[in-house]
C-alpha cells in the first residue's frame, strides 16, 4: 500500500500541512514532466476542491486516487515511481 501521507509531507516543504501551488506542481512534474502550464493549472484547480489555493492532505489523497485516473491524469505507472 502507498504511504500517501508520508509522501504528502515529503513535498510539504514548509511543513504547514498543505501544498502550495509550487509544492503541488513539484509532485505533478515528478509524475509527468510532459505537462504544460495549462495542464498543471487544471490539475491544481481539480485537486483544490475547497478552492482556497492550497491542497490539504484530504484533497491530495482524493486527487491521487480519483483525479489521477480522471481527465488530467498522470501517465500509467507514474504513481508507482512517486511512492517507490
PDB file of C-alpha atoms in Angstrom:
ATOM      1  CA  UNK A   1       0.000   0.000   0.000  1.00  0.00           C
ATOM      2  CA  UNK A   2       1.094   3.545  -0.664  1.00  0.00           C
ATOM      3  CA  UNK A   3       2.059   5.718   2.304  1.00  0.00           C
ATOM      4  CA  UNK A   4       0.310   8.771   0.898  1.00  0.00           C
ATOM      5  CA  UNK A   5       0.644  10.952   3.992  1.00  0.00           C
ATOM      6  CA  UNK A   6       4.398  10.321   4.180  1.00  0.00           C
ATOM      7  CA  UNK A   7       4.803  11.449   0.580  1.00  0.00           C
ATOM      8  CA  UNK A   8       2.496  14.412   1.086  1.00  0.00           C
ATOM      9  CA  UNK A   9       4.755  15.521   3.936  1.00  0.00           C
ATOM     10  CA  UNK A  10       7.831  14.996   1.751  1.00  0.00           C
ATOM     11  CA  UNK A  11       6.545  17.627  -0.689  1.00  0.00           C
ATOM     12  CA  UNK A  12       5.143  19.939   2.006  1.00  0.00           C
ATOM     13  CA  UNK A  13       8.424  21.857   2.156  1.00  0.00           C
ATOM     14  CA  UNK A  14       7.362  24.424   4.742  1.00  0.00           C
ATOM     15  CA  UNK A  15       5.566  21.862   6.932  1.00  0.00           C
ATOM     16  CA  UNK A  16       2.322  23.838   7.099  1.00  0.00           C
ATOM     17  CA  UNK A  17       0.134  20.793   6.399  1.00  0.00           C
ATOM     18  CA  UNK A  18      -0.891  21.919   2.930  1.00  0.00           C
ATOM     19  CA  UNK A  19       0.663  22.083  -0.502  1.00  0.00           C
ATOM     20  CA  UNK A  20       1.109  25.402  -2.222  1.00  0.00           C
ATOM     21  CA  UNK A  21       0.788  25.641  -5.982  1.00  0.00           C
ATOM     22  CA  UNK A  22       4.588  25.379  -6.222  1.00  0.00           C
ATOM     23  CA  UNK A  23       4.710  22.287  -3.997  1.00  0.00           C
ATOM     24  CA  UNK A  24       1.845  20.622  -5.877  1.00  0.00           C
ATOM     25  CA  UNK A  25       3.472  21.311  -9.244  1.00  0.00           C
ATOM     26  CA  UNK A  26       6.678  19.673  -7.956  1.00  0.00           C
ATOM     27  CA  UNK A  27       4.715  16.459  -7.378  1.00  0.00           C
ATOM     28  CA  UNK A  28       2.886  16.589 -10.686  1.00  0.00           C
ATOM     29  CA  UNK A  29       6.024  17.262 -12.729  1.00  0.00           C
ATOM     30  CA  UNK A  30       7.763  14.364 -10.974  1.00  0.00           C
ATOM     31  CA  UNK A  31       4.850  12.173 -12.045  1.00  0.00           C
ATOM     32  CA  UNK A  32       4.659  13.500 -15.595  1.00  0.00           C
ATOM     33  CA  UNK A  33       7.207  16.016 -16.823  1.00  0.00           C
ATOM     34  CA  UNK A  34       5.422  16.330 -20.163  1.00  0.00           C
ATOM     35  CA  UNK A  35       2.601  18.542 -18.896  1.00  0.00           C
ATOM     36  CA  UNK A  36       2.264  22.157 -19.980  1.00  0.00           C
ATOM     37  CA  UNK A  37       1.283  25.110 -17.773  1.00  0.00           C
ATOM     38  CA  UNK A  38      -2.385  24.823 -18.730  1.00  0.00           C
ATOM     39  CA  UNK A  39      -2.444  21.134 -17.765  1.00  0.00           C
ATOM     40  CA  UNK A  40      -0.753  21.928 -14.442  1.00  0.00           C
ATOM     41  CA  UNK A  41      -3.228  24.736 -13.698  1.00  0.00           C
ATOM     42  CA  UNK A  42      -6.171  22.431 -14.479  1.00  0.00           C
ATOM     43  CA  UNK A  43      -4.772  19.701 -12.228  1.00  0.00           C
ATOM     44  CA  UNK A  44      -4.275  22.184  -9.380  1.00  0.00           C
ATOM     45  CA  UNK A  45      -7.805  23.504  -9.848  1.00  0.00           C
ATOM     46  CA  UNK A  46      -9.205  19.979  -9.849  1.00  0.00           C
ATOM     47  CA  UNK A  47      -7.269  18.924  -6.757  1.00  0.00           C
ATOM     48  CA  UNK A  48      -8.100  22.079  -4.780  1.00  0.00           C
ATOM     49  CA  UNK A  49     -11.704  21.123  -4.093  1.00  0.00           C
ATOM     50  CA  UNK A  50     -12.300  23.767  -1.406  1.00  0.00           C
ATOM     51  CA  UNK A  51     -10.801  26.461  -3.683  1.00  0.00           C
ATOM     52  CA  UNK A  52      -8.535  28.004  -1.030  1.00  0.00           C
ATOM     53  CA  UNK A  53      -5.435  27.932  -3.239  1.00  0.00           C
ATOM     54  CA  UNK A  54      -3.805  25.056  -1.341  1.00  0.00           C
ATOM     55  CA  UNK A  55      -4.021  21.259  -1.356  1.00  0.00           C
ATOM     56  CA  UNK A  56      -4.736  19.774   2.073  1.00  0.00           C
ATOM     57  CA  UNK A  57      -3.867  16.126   2.734  1.00  0.00           C
ATOM     58  CA  UNK A  58      -7.507  15.051   2.282  1.00  0.00           C
ATOM     59  CA  UNK A  59      -7.626  16.748  -1.129  1.00  0.00           C
ATOM     60  CA  UNK A  60      -4.279  15.183  -2.055  1.00  0.00           C
ATOM     61  CA  UNK A  61      -5.500  11.682  -1.196  1.00  0.00           C
ATOM     62  CA  UNK A  62      -8.675  12.223  -3.210  1.00  0.00           C
ATOM     63  CA  UNK A  63      -6.628  13.557  -6.126  1.00  0.00           C
ATOM     64  CA  UNK A  64      -4.204  10.614  -6.030  1.00  0.00           C
ATOM     65  CA  UNK A  65      -6.955   8.005  -6.071  1.00  0.00           C
ATOM     66  CA  UNK A  66      -9.666   9.799  -8.065  1.00  0.00           C
ATOM     67  CA  UNK A  67      -8.287  12.643 -10.174  1.00  0.00           C
ATOM     68  CA  UNK A  68      -5.115  10.774 -11.124  1.00  0.00           C
ATOM     69  CA  UNK A  69      -7.335   8.469 -13.148  1.00  0.00           C
ATOM     70  CA  UNK A  70      -9.544  11.288 -14.429  1.00  0.00           C
ATOM     71  CA  UNK A  71      -9.289  13.637 -17.397  1.00  0.00           C
ATOM     72  CA  UNK A  72      -5.997  15.217 -16.287  1.00  0.00           C
ATOM     73  CA  UNK A  73      -4.407  12.011 -15.210  1.00  0.00           C
ATOM     74  CA  UNK A  74      -0.762  11.188 -14.988  1.00  0.00           C
ATOM     75  CA  UNK A  75       0.688   8.552 -17.247  1.00  0.00           C
ATOM     76  CA  UNK A  76       0.165   4.922 -16.204  1.00  0.00           C
ATOM     77  CA  UNK A  77       2.797   3.630 -13.817  1.00  0.00           C
ATOM     78  CA  UNK A  78       3.913   7.112 -12.731  1.00  0.00           C
ATOM     79  CA  UNK A  79       2.213   6.900  -9.321  1.00  0.00           C
ATOM     80  CA  UNK A  80       4.395   3.890  -8.533  1.00  0.00           C
ATOM     81  CA  UNK A  81       7.515   5.998  -9.151  1.00  0.00           C
ATOM     82  CA  UNK A  82       6.302   8.664  -6.727  1.00  0.00           C
ATOM     83  CA  UNK A  83       5.744   6.119  -3.967  1.00  0.00           C
ATOM     84  CA  UNK A  84       8.841   3.994  -4.661  1.00  0.00           C
TER      85      UNK A  84
END
